[in-house]
PDB file of C-alpha atoms in Angstrom:
ATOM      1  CA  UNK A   1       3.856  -2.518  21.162  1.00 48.00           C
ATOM      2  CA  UNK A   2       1.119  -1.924  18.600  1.00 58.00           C
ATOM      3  CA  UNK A   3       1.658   1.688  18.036  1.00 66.00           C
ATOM      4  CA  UNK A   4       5.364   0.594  17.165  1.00 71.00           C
ATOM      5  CA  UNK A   5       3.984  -1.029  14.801  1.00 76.00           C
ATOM      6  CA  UNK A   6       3.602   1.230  11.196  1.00 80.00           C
ATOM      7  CA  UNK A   7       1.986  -1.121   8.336  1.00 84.00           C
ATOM      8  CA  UNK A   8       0.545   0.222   5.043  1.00 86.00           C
ATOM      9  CA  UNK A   9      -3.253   0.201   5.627  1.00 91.00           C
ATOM     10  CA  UNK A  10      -2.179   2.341   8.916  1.00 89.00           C
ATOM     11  CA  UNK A  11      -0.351   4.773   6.375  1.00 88.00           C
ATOM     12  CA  UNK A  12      -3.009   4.666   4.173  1.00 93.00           C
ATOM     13  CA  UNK A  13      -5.832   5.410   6.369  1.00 94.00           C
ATOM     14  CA  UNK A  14      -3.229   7.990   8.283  1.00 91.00           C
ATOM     15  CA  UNK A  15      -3.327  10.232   4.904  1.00 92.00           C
ATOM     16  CA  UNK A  16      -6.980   9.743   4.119  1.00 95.00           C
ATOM     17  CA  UNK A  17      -7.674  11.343   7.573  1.00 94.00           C
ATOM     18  CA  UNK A  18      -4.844  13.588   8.132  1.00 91.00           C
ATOM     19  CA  UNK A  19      -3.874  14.279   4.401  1.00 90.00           C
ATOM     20  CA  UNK A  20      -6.554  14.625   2.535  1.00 94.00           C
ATOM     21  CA  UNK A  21      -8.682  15.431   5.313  1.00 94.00           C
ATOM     22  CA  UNK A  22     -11.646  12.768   4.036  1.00 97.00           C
ATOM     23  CA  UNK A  23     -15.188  14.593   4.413  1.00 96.00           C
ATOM     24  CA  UNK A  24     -17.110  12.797   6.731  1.00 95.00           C
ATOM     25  CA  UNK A  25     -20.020  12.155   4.723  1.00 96.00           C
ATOM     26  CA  UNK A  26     -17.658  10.542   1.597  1.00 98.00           C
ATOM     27  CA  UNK A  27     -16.776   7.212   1.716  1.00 98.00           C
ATOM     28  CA  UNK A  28     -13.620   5.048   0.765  1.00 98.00           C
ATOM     29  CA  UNK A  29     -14.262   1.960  -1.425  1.00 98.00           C
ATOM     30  CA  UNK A  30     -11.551  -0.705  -0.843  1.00 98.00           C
ATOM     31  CA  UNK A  31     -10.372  -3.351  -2.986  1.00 97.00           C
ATOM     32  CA  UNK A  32      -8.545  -5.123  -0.583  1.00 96.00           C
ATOM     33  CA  UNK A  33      -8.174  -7.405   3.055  1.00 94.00           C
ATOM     34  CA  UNK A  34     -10.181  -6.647   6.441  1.00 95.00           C
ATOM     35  CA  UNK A  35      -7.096  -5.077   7.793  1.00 94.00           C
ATOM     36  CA  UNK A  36      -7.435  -2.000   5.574  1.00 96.00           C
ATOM     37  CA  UNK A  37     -10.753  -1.129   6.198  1.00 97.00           C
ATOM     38  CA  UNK A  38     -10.041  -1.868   9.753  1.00 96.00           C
ATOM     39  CA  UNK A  39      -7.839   0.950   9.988  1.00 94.00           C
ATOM     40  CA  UNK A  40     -10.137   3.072   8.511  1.00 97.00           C
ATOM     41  CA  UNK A  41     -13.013   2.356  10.756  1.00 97.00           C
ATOM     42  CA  UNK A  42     -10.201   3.179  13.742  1.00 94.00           C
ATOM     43  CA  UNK A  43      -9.190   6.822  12.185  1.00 95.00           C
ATOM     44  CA  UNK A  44     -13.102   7.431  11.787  1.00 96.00           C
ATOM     45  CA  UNK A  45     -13.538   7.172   7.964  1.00 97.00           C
ATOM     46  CA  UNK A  46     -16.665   5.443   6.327  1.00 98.00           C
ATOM     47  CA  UNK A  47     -15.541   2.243   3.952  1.00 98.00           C
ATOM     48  CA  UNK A  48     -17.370  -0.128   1.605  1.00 98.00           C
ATOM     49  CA  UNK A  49     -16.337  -2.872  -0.463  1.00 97.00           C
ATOM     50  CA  UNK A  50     -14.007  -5.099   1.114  1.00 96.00           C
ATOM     51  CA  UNK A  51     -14.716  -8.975   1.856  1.00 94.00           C
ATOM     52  CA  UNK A  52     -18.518  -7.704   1.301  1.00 95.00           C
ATOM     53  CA  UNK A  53     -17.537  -7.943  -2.351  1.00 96.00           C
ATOM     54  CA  UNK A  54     -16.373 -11.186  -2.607  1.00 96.00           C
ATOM     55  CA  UNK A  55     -19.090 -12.960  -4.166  1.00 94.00           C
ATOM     56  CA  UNK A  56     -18.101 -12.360  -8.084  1.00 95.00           C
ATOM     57  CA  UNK A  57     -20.660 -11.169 -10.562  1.00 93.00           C
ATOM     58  CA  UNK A  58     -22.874 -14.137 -12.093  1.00 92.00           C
ATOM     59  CA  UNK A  59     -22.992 -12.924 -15.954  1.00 94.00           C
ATOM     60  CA  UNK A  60     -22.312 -10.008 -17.865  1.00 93.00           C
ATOM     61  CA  UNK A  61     -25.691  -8.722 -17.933  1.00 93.00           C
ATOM     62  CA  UNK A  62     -25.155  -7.943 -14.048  1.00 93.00           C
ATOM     63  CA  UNK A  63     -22.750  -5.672 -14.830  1.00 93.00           C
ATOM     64  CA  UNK A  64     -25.723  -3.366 -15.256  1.00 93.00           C
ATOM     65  CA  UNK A  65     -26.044  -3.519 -11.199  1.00 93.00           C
ATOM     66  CA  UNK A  66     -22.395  -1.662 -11.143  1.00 95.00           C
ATOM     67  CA  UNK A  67     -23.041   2.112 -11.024  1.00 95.00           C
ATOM     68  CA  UNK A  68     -21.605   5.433  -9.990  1.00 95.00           C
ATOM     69  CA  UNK A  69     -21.753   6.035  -6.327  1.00 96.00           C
ATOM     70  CA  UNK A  70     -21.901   9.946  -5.520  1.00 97.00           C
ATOM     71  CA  UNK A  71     -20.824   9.070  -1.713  1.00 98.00           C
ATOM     72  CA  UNK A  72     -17.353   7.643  -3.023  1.00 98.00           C
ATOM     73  CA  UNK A  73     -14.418  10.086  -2.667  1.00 98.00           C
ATOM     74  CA  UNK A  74     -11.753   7.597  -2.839  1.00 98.00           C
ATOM     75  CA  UNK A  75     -10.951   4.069  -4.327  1.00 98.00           C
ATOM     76  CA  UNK A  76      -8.211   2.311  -1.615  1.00 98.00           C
ATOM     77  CA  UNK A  77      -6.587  -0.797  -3.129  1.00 98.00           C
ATOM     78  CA  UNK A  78      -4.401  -3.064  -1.373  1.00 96.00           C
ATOM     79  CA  UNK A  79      -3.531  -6.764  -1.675  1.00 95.00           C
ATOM     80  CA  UNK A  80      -6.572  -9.176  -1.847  1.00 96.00           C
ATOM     81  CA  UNK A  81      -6.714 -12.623  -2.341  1.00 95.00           C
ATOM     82  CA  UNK A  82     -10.081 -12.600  -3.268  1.00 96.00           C
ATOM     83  CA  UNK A  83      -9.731 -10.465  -5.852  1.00 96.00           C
ATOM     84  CA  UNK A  84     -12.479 -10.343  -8.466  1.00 97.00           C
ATOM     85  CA  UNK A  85     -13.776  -8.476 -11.707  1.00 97.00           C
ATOM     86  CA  UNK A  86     -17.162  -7.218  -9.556  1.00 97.00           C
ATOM     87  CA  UNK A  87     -14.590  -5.624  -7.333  1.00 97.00           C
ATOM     88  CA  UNK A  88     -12.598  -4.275 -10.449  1.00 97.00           C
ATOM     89  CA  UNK A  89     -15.730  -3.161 -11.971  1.00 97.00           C
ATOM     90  CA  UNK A  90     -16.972  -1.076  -8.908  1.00 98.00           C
ATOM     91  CA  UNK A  91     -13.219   0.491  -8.587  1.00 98.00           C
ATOM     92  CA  UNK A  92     -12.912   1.388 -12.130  1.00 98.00           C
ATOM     93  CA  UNK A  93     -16.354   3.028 -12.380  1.00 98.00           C
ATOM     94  CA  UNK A  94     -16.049   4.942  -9.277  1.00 98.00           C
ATOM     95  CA  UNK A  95     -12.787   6.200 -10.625  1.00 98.00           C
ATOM     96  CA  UNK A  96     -14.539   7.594 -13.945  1.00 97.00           C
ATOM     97  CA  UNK A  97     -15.153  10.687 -11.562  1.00 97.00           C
ATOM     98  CA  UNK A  98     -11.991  12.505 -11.598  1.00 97.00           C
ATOM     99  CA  UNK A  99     -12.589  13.836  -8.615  1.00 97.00           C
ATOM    100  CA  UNK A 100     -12.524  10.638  -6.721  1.00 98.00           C
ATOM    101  CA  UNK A 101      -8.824   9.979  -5.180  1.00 98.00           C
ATOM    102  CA  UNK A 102      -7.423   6.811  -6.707  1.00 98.00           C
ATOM    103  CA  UNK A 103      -4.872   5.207  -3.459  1.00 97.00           C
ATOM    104  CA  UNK A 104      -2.917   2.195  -3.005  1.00 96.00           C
ATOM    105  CA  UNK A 105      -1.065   0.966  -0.111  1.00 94.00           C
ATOM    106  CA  UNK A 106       1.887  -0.330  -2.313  1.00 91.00           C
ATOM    107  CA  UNK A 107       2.932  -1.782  -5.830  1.00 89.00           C
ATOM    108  CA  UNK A 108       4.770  -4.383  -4.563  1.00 87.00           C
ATOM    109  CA  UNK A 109       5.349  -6.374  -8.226  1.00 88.00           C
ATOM    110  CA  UNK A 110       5.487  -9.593  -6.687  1.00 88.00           C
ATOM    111  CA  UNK A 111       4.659 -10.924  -3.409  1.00 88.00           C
ATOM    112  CA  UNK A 112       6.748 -13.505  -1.009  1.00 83.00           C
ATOM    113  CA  UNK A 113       5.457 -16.607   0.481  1.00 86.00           C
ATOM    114  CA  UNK A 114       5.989 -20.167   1.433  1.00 86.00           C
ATOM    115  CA  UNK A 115       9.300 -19.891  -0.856  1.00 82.00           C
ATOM    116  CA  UNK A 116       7.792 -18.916  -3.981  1.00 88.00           C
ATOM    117  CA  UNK A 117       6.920 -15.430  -5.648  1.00 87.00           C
ATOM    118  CA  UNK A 118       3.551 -14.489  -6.646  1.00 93.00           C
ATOM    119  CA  UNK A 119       1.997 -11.770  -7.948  1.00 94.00           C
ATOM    120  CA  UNK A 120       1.795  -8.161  -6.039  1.00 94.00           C
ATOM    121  CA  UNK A 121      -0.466  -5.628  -5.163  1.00 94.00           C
ATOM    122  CA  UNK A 122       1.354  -3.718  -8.280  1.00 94.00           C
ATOM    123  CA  UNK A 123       0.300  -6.292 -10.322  1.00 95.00           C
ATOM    124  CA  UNK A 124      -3.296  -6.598  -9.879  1.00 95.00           C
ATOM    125  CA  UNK A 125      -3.325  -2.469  -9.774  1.00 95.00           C
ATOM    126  CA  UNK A 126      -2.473  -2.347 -13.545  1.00 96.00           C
ATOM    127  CA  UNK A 127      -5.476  -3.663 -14.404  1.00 96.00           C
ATOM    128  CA  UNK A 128      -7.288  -0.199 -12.749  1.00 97.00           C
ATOM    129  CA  UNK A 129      -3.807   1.801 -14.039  1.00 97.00           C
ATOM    130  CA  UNK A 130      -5.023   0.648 -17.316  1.00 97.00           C
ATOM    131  CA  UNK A 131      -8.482   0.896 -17.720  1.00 97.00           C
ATOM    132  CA  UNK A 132      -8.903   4.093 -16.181  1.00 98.00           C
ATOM    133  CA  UNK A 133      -5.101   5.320 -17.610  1.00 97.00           C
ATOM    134  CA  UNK A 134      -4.811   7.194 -14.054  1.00 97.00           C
ATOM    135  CA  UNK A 135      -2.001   6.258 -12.057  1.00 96.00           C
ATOM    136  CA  UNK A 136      -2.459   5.904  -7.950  1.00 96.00           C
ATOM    137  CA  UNK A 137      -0.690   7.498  -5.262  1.00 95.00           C
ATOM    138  CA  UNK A 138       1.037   5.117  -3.483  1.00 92.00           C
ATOM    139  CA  UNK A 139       1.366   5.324  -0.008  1.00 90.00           C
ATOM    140  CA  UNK A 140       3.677   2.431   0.954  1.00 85.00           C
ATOM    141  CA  UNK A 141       6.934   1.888   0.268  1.00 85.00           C
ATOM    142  CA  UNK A 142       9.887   2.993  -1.563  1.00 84.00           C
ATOM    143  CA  UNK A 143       7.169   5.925  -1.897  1.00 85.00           C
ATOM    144  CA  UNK A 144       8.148   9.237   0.685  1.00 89.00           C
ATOM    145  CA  UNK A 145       4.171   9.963   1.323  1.00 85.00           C
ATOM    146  CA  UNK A 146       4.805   6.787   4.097  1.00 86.00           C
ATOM    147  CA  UNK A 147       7.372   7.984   5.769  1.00 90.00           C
ATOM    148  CA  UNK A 148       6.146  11.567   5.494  1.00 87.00           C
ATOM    149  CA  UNK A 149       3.025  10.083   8.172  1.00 83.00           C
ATOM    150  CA  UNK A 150       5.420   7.673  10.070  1.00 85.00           C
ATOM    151  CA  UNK A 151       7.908  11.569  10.375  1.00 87.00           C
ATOM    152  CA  UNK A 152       4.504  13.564  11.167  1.00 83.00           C
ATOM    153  CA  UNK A 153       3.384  11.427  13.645  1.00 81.00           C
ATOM    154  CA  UNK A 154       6.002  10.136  15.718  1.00 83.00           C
ATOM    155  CA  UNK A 155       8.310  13.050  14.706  1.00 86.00           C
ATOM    156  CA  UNK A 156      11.006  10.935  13.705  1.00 86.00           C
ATOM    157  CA  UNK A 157      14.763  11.612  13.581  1.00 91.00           C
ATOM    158  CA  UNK A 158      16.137  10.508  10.435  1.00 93.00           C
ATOM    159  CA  UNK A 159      19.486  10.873  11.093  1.00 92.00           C
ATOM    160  CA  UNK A 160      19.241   8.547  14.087  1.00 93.00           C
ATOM    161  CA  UNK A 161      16.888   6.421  11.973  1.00 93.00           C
ATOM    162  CA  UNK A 162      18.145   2.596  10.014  1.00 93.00           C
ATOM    163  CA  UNK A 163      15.777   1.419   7.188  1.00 94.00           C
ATOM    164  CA  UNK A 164      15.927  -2.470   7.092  1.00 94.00           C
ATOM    165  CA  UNK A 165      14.666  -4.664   4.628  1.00 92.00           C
ATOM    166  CA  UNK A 166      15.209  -7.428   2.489  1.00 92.00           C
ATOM    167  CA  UNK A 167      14.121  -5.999  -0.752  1.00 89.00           C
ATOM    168  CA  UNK A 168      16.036  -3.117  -2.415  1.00 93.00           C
ATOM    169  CA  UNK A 169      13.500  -1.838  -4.792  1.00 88.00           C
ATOM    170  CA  UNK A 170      11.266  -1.160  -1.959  1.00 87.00           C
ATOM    171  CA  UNK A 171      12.542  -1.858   1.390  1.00 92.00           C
ATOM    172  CA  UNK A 172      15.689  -0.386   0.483  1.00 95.00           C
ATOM    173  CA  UNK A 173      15.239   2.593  -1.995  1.00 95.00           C
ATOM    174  CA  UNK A 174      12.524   3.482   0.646  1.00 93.00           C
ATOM    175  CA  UNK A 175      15.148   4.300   3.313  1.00 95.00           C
ATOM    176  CA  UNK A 176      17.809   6.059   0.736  1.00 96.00           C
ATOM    177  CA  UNK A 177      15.048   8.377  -0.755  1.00 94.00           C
ATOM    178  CA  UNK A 178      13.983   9.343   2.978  1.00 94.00           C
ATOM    179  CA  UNK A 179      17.697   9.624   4.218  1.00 94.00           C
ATOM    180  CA  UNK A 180      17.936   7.271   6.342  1.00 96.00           C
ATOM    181  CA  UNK A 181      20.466   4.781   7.020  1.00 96.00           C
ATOM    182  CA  UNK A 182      19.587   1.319   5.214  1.00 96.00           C
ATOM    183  CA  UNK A 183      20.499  -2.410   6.357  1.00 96.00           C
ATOM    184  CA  UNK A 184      19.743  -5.109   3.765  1.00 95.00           C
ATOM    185  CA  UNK A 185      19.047  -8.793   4.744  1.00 94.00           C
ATOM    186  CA  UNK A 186      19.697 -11.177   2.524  1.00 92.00           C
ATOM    187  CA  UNK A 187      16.900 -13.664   4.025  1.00 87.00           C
ATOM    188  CA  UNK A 188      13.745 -12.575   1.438  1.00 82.00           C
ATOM    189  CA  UNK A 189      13.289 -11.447  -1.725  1.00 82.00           C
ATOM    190  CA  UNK A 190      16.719 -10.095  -2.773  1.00 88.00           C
ATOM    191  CA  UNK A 191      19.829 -12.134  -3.113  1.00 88.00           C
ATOM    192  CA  UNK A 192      24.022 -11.185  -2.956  1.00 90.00           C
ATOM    193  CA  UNK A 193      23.770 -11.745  -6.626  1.00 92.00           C
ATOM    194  CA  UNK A 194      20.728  -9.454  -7.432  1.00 92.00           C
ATOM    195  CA  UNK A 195      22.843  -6.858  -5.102  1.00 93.00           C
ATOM    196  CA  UNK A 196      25.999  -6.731  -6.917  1.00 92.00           C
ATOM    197  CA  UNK A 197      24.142  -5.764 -10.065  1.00 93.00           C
ATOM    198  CA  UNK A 198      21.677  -3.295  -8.695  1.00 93.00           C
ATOM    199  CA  UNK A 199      21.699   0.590  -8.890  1.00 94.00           C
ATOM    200  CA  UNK A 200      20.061   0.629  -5.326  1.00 95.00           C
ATOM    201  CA  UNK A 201      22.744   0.030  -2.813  1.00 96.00           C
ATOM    202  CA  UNK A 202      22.422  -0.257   1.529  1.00 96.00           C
ATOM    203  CA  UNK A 203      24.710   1.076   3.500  1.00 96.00           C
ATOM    204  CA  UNK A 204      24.975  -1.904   5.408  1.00 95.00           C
ATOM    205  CA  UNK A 205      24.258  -5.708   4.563  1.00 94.00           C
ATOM    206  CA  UNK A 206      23.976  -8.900   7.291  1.00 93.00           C
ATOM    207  CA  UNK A 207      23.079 -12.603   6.182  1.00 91.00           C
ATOM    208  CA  UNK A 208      19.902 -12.802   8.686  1.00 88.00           C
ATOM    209  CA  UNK A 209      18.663 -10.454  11.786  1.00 86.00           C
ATOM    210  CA  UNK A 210      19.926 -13.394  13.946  1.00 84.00           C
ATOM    211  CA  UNK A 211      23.180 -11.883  12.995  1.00 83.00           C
ATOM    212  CA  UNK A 212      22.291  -8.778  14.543  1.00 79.00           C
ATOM    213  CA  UNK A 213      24.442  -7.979  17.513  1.00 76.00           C
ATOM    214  CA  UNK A 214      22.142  -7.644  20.810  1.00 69.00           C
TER     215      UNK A 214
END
């Protein structure tokens, strides 16, 4: 069951390793939840940053602490909760060196939960996008380089393939880009309303899953 299962952080640490083909004496410094360097510690590549970098900076004068790293060959940034300016710092300063990759698992604008909206992973990436003015690859969804990995590893059929989601700007213009077939759900983010007006369009739509025939 867990190799059915195809998250970001998998995707992301999928095209460090396979992609990019990481050097094994670089490292990947994460802005971002256990999860992601989890799956980098399973595809074999060396990570810092993290939860380690939770505690914040005390004063300005520490930012004299934050320096270039020469073992850094990619900043990773994902959705963090504890999300902090030492953590910014350290990203933006490793990024200086051009030829350090600058990743992200998504840019999700806004993210779901408990019935409310808050802000994304695309939201806290603009403040790197901005400071360093270099934009990320992105290696979630609607972008292709995710289902390029999902396609090279599991050698996927698209033609046999359905894309369902309940966003259209992701979920959605993921599947249409990638030609697959798409299913929207109206039980998340996007509403009938927010469909009618859209550019994106499924090719299919369904209330809930649980009106999924089985």
């Amino acid at each position: 069951m867990q190799e059915e299962i195809f998250g970001s952080a998998y995707a992301a640490a999928y095209y460090v390793k396979h992609v990019l083909n990481f050097p094994s004496n670089k490292k990947v410094y994460v802005c971002g939840m256990n999860g992601i360097q989890d799956e980098l510690t399973a595809e074999g590549v060396q990570s810092v940053g993290g939860q380690s970098d939770n505690a914040n900076l005390p004063a300005i004068t520490a930012m004299d602490t934050v320096n270039h790293d020469p073992e850094i060959g990619a900043v990773l940034f994902g959705f963090d909760l504890n999300i902090n300016y030492h953590k910014l710092a350290k990203a933006h300063t490793y990024l200086q060196d051009p030829n350090v990759h600058f990743l992200a698992t998504n840019d999700d604008r806004t993210f779901p939960a408990g019935g409310k909206v808050f802000p994304g992973t695309g939201a806290l990436l603009a403040v790197l996008s901005t400071s360093t003015g270099r934009s990320p690859t992105v290696l979630g969804k609607p972008t292709q380089n995710m289902l390029d990995v999902i396609v090279d590893k599991y050698h996927l059929n698209r033609e046999r393939t359905c894309m369902v989601g309940d966003r259209l700007d992701t979920d959605i213009e993921f599947g249409k880009t990638g030609g697959l077939k798409t299913l929207l759900v109206f039980s998340g983010v996007t509403s009938e309303s927010d469909l009618q007006t859209s550019s994106i369009q499924p090719d299919f739509t369904i209330k809930t899953l649980g009106h999924l025939p089985i």
